[in-house]
CSV table of C-alpha atoms in Angstrom, one decimal:
chain,number,residue,atom,x,y,z
A,1275,MET,CA,84.0,-54.7,80.9
A,1276,THR,CA,86.9,-54.4,83.3
A,1277,PRO,CA,88.7,-51.1,83.3
A,1278,THR,CA,92.5,-50.9,83.9
A,1279,ARG,CA,93.8,-47.6,85.0
A,1280,HIS,CA,97.4,-46.4,84.8
A,1281,GLY,CA,98.3,-44.2,87.7
A,1282,ASP,CA,97.8,-40.6,86.6
A,1283,ALA,CA,97.8,-41.4,82.8
A,1284,SER,CA,95.0,-40.0,80.8
A,1285,TYR,CA,94.0,-43.3,79.3
A,1286,ARG,CA,92.2,-46.4,80.4
A,1287,ILE,CA,92.0,-49.9,78.9
A,1288,LEU,CA,88.8,-51.9,79.0
A,1289,MET,CA,88.9,-55.7,78.6
A,1290,ARG,CA,85.9,-57.0,76.7
A,1291,GLU,CA,85.6,-60.4,75.0
A,1292,GLY,CA,89.2,-60.9,75.6
A,1293,CYS,CA,90.0,-57.7,73.7
A,1294,ARG,CA,91.7,-54.6,74.8
A,1295,LEU,CA,89.7,-51.3,74.3
A,1296,VAL,CA,91.9,-48.3,74.7
A,1297,TYR,CA,90.3,-44.9,75.6
A,1298,GLY,CA,92.1,-41.6,76.0
A,1299,HIS,CA,95.7,-40.5,75.3
A,1300,MET,CA,98.0,-43.4,75.4
A,1301,PRO,CA,101.7,-42.4,75.2
A,1302,LEU,CA,103.5,-43.9,72.3
A,1303,PRO,CA,106.0,-46.1,74.3
A,1304,GLU,CA,103.2,-47.6,76.3
A,1305,PHE,CA,101.2,-48.1,73.1
A,1306,LEU,CA,104.0,-49.9,71.6
A,1307,ASP,CA,104.5,-52.0,74.7
A,1308,LEU,CA,100.8,-52.9,74.4
A,1309,MET,CA,101.3,-54.1,70.9
A,1310,ARG,CA,104.3,-56.1,71.8
A,1311,GLN,CA,102.2,-57.9,74.5
A,1312,ALA,CA,99.6,-58.9,71.9
A,1313,HIS,CA,99.3,-62.5,70.7
A,1314,ASP,CA,100.2,-63.3,67.1
A,1315,SER,CA,96.7,-64.0,66.2
A,1316,GLU,CA,95.4,-60.6,67.6
A,1317,VAL,CA,95.0,-57.5,65.3
A,1318,LEU,CA,94.5,-53.8,65.6
A,1319,HIS,CA,91.2,-52.7,64.3
A,1320,PRO,CA,90.7,-49.1,63.5
A,1321,GLY,CA,87.1,-49.5,62.1
A,1322,LEU,CA,86.0,-50.8,65.4
A,1323,ALA,CA,87.8,-48.2,67.3
A,1324,ARG,CA,86.1,-45.6,65.2
A,1325,MET,CA,82.7,-47.2,65.9
A,1326,LEU,CA,83.3,-47.4,69.7
A,1327,ASP,CA,84.8,-43.9,69.7
A,1328,ALA,CA,87.9,-45.6,71.2
A,1329,THR,CA,91.6,-44.8,70.7
A,1330,ALA,CA,92.5,-48.2,69.7
A,1331,VAL,CA,90.9,-51.8,69.8
A,1332,ILE,CA,93.1,-55.0,69.8
A,1333,GLY,CA,91.9,-58.5,69.7
A,1334,ARG,CA,91.2,-61.8,68.0
A,1335,PRO,CA,89.2,-61.3,64.7
A,1336,GLU,CA,86.4,-63.6,65.9
A,1337,ALA,CA,86.1,-61.6,69.2
A,1338,LEU,CA,86.3,-58.3,67.4
A,1339,ALA,CA,83.5,-59.5,65.1
A,1340,ARG,CA,81.3,-60.4,68.2
A,1341,ILE,CA,81.7,-56.9,69.6
A,1342,ARG,CA,81.0,-55.4,66.2
A,1343,ARG,CA,77.7,-57.2,66.0
A,1344,GLN,CA,76.8,-56.4,69.5
A,1345,GLU,CA,77.5,-52.7,69.2
A,1346,THR,CA,76.1,-52.0,65.8
A,1347,PRO,CA,72.5,-51.0,66.8
A,1348,ALA,CA,73.9,-48.5,69.3
A,1349,ALA,CA,76.4,-47.2,66.8
A,1350,VAL,CA,73.5,-46.7,64.2
A,1351,GLU,CA,71.8,-44.4,66.8
A,1352,ARG,CA,74.9,-42.5,67.6
A,1353,MET,CA,75.4,-41.9,63.8
A,1354,ARG,CA,71.8,-40.8,63.4
A,1355,ALA,CA,72.2,-38.3,66.2
A,1356,GLN,CA,75.5,-37.0,64.9
A,1357,LEU,CA,74.1,-36.4,61.4
A,1358,GLY,CA,71.0,-34.7,62.6
A,1359,ARG,CA,68.7,-33.6,59.9
A,1360,ALA,CA,71.1,-35.1,57.3
A,1361,ALA,CA,70.2,-38.4,58.6
A,1362,LEU,CA,66.6,-38.1,57.1
A,1363,ARG,CA,68.2,-38.3,53.6
A,1364,LEU,CA,69.7,-41.7,54.3
A,1365,ASP,CA,68.1,-45.1,54.4
A,1366,SER,CA,68.9,-47.6,57.1
A,1367,HIS,CA,71.6,-49.4,55.0
A,1368,SER,CA,73.4,-46.1,54.5
A,1369,LEU,CA,73.3,-45.4,58.3
A,1370,ARG,CA,74.5,-48.9,59.0
A,1371,TRP,CA,77.4,-48.6,56.6
A,1372,LEU,CA,78.4,-45.3,58.2
A,1373,ALA,CA,78.2,-46.7,61.7
A,1374,ALA,CA,79.9,-50.1,61.2
A,1375,GLY,CA,80.9,-50.6,57.5
A,1376,GLU,CA,84.5,-51.2,56.5
A,1377,GLN,CA,85.7,-47.8,55.2
A,1378,GLY,CA,88.6,-46.0,53.8
A,1379,PRO,CA,89.1,-42.5,52.1
A,1380,SER,CA,88.0,-43.7,48.7
A,1381,SER,CA,84.8,-45.4,49.9
A,1382,LEU,CA,83.9,-42.4,52.1
A,1383,ALA,CA,84.5,-40.0,49.1
A,1384,LEU,CA,82.2,-42.2,47.0
A,1385,PHE,CA,79.5,-42.3,49.7
A,1386,VAL,CA,79.7,-38.3,49.8
A,1387,LEU,CA,79.5,-38.1,46.0
A,1388,LEU,CA,76.5,-40.4,45.7
A,1389,THR,CA,74.5,-39.1,48.8
A,1390,GLY,CA,75.5,-35.6,49.4
A,1391,VAL,CA,76.0,-36.5,53.1
A,1392,ARG,CA,79.4,-36.0,54.6
A,1393,PRO,CA,80.2,-37.6,57.9
A,1394,ARG,CA,82.1,-35.3,60.3
A,1395,TYR,CA,85.0,-37.6,60.6
A,1396,TYR,CA,85.7,-37.7,56.9
A,1397,ARG,CA,88.4,-35.0,56.4
A,1398,GLY,CA,89.4,-35.7,52.8
A,1399,THR,CA,88.2,-34.5,49.4
A,1400,THR,CA,86.6,-36.5,46.6
A,1401,MET,CA,89.2,-35.2,44.2
A,1402,ARG,CA,92.0,-36.5,46.3
A,1403,ASP,CA,90.5,-39.8,47.5
A,1404,LEU,CA,90.1,-41.8,44.3
A,1405,PRO,CA,90.7,-45.5,44.7
A,1406,ARG,CA,94.5,-46.0,43.7
A,1407,GLU,CA,94.7,-49.8,44.4
A,1408,ALA,CA,92.7,-52.9,44.5
A,1409,ASN,CA,91.9,-52.8,48.1
A,1410,ALA,CA,90.6,-49.3,48.0
A,1411,PHE,CA,88.2,-50.3,45.2
A,1412,ARG,CA,87.3,-53.3,47.2
A,1413,ARG,CA,86.0,-51.0,50.1
A,1414,CYS,CA,84.1,-49.0,47.5
A,1415,ARG,CA,82.6,-52.2,46.2
A,1416,LEU,CA,81.5,-53.3,49.6
A,1417,LEU,CA,79.8,-49.9,50.0
A,1418,ILE,CA,77.7,-50.5,46.9
A,1419,GLU,CA,76.8,-54.0,47.9
A,1420,GLN,CA,75.9,-53.1,51.5
A,1421,VAL,CA,73.9,-50.1,50.4
A,1422,PRO,CA,71.9,-51.2,47.4
A,1423,ALA,CA,70.1,-47.8,46.7
A,1424,LEU,CA,73.6,-46.5,45.7
A,1425,ARG,CA,73.9,-49.0,42.9
A,1426,ARG,CA,71.2,-47.1,41.1
A,1427,ALA,CA,73.1,-43.9,41.6
A,1428,LEU,CA,76.3,-45.2,39.9
A,1429,PRO,CA,74.9,-44.4,36.2
A,1430,VAL,CA,74.1,-40.8,37.3
A,1431,LEU,CA,77.6,-40.4,38.5
A,1432,ALA,CA,78.9,-41.8,35.3
A,1433,GLN,CA,77.3,-38.9,33.4
A,1434,ARG,CA,79.0,-36.1,35.4
A,1435,VAL,CA,82.2,-36.3,33.2
A,1436,ALA,CA,82.1,-32.5,32.6
A,1437,GLU,CA,82.3,-31.5,36.3
A,1438,PRO,CA,85.7,-30.5,37.6
A,1439,GLY,CA,87.2,-33.0,39.8
A,1440,ILE,CA,84.5,-35.5,39.1
A,1441,ALA,CA,85.7,-36.9,35.5
A,1442,GLU,CA,87.9,-39.5,37.2
A,1443,TRP,CA,85.1,-40.9,39.4
A,1444,ALA,CA,82.6,-40.7,36.5
A,1445,ALA,CA,85.1,-42.9,34.5
A,1446,ILE,CA,85.3,-45.4,37.3
A,1447,ALA,CA,81.5,-45.5,37.7
A,1448,GLU,CA,81.2,-46.1,33.8
A,1449,ALA,CA,83.8,-49.0,34.2
A,1450,TRP,CA,82.2,-50.3,37.4
A,1451,ASP,CA,81.1,-53.6,36.0
A,1452,ASP,CA,84.3,-54.3,34.2
A,1453,LEU,CA,86.3,-53.6,37.4
A,1454,CYS,CA,84.1,-55.9,39.3
A,1455,VAL,CA,84.5,-58.7,36.8
A,1456,GLN,CA,88.2,-58.3,37.0
A,1457,MET,CA,88.2,-58.4,40.7
A,1458,ASP,CA,86.1,-61.5,40.8
A,1459,HIS,CA,88.6,-63.2,38.4
A,1460,GLU,CA,91.7,-62.3,40.4
A,1461,ALA,CA,90.2,-62.5,44.0
A,1462,PRO,CA,87.0,-64.3,44.2
A,1463,ASP,CA,87.1,-64.1,48.0
A,1464,TRP,CA,87.4,-60.3,48.0
A,1465,ARG,CA,84.7,-59.8,50.6
A,1466,HIS,CA,86.7,-61.6,53.3
A,1467,GLY,CA,89.7,-59.3,53.6
A,1468,GLN,CA,92.7,-57.8,51.9
A,1469,ILE,CA,93.3,-58.8,48.4
A,1470,LYS,CA,96.0,-58.9,45.6
A,1471,ALA,CA,94.5,-58.0,42.3
A,1472,ARG,CA,97.2,-56.5,40.1
A,1473,GLY,CA,94.9,-56.2,37.1
A,1474,VAL,CA,92.3,-54.1,39.2
A,1475,THR,CA,95.2,-51.7,40.2
A,1476,ALA,CA,96.3,-51.4,36.6
A,1477,MET,CA,92.9,-50.5,35.6
A,1478,LEU,CA,92.5,-47.9,38.3
A,1479,LYS,CA,95.9,-46.4,37.2
A,1480,CYS,CA,94.3,-45.5,33.9
A,1481,PHE,CA,91.7,-43.4,35.7
A,1482,ARG,CA,94.4,-41.6,37.8
A,1483,GLU,CA,96.0,-40.5,34.6
A,1484,LEU,CA,92.9,-38.5,33.8
A,1485,GLU,CA,93.8,-36.2,36.6
A,1486,THR,CA,96.8,-34.9,34.6
A,1487,ALA,CA,95.3,-35.1,31.2
């Protein structure tokens, strides 16, 4: 990795696999200038930035994927250390997802509900972070697919309908297979990135209405 320092600025940029890894506090004008310099094929990857404890990571998707693969083992060990004794409650698939999985507020909320383990970077609440559109549910589905043990926990969640703030999640768990069937119909390539699935979003809206029922 080649570092680039910027005078007395409190940040540095490392070049790796043709990607720019920003560490430290980068003033907004300079960050916007960095984004303007990016090639049309380059993307900003918040998940990889979290994984590397960086401020931002910018690069071509294939290069970002290589860095992700290379860094996953080290990221898993860092996550294990951060969790301390709580890591003993998780299997290797769970630790790998926490370290390198595609995440959002809803999938993190679901992980907390199903495991009882809360990563320190998740600052939301399970009541607030219900999946509200298809891509949020997509990330939840990736979690269940990548951590097979949690699939067995969904029926248990479905039974928690009487718990305050859990009824909405229980309804989603109960309808999980139906949501997946609809997603497969509307977006069969859902594993590969953002999707458009109006039917899934419409189904999720029904569960949101439980919040005010």
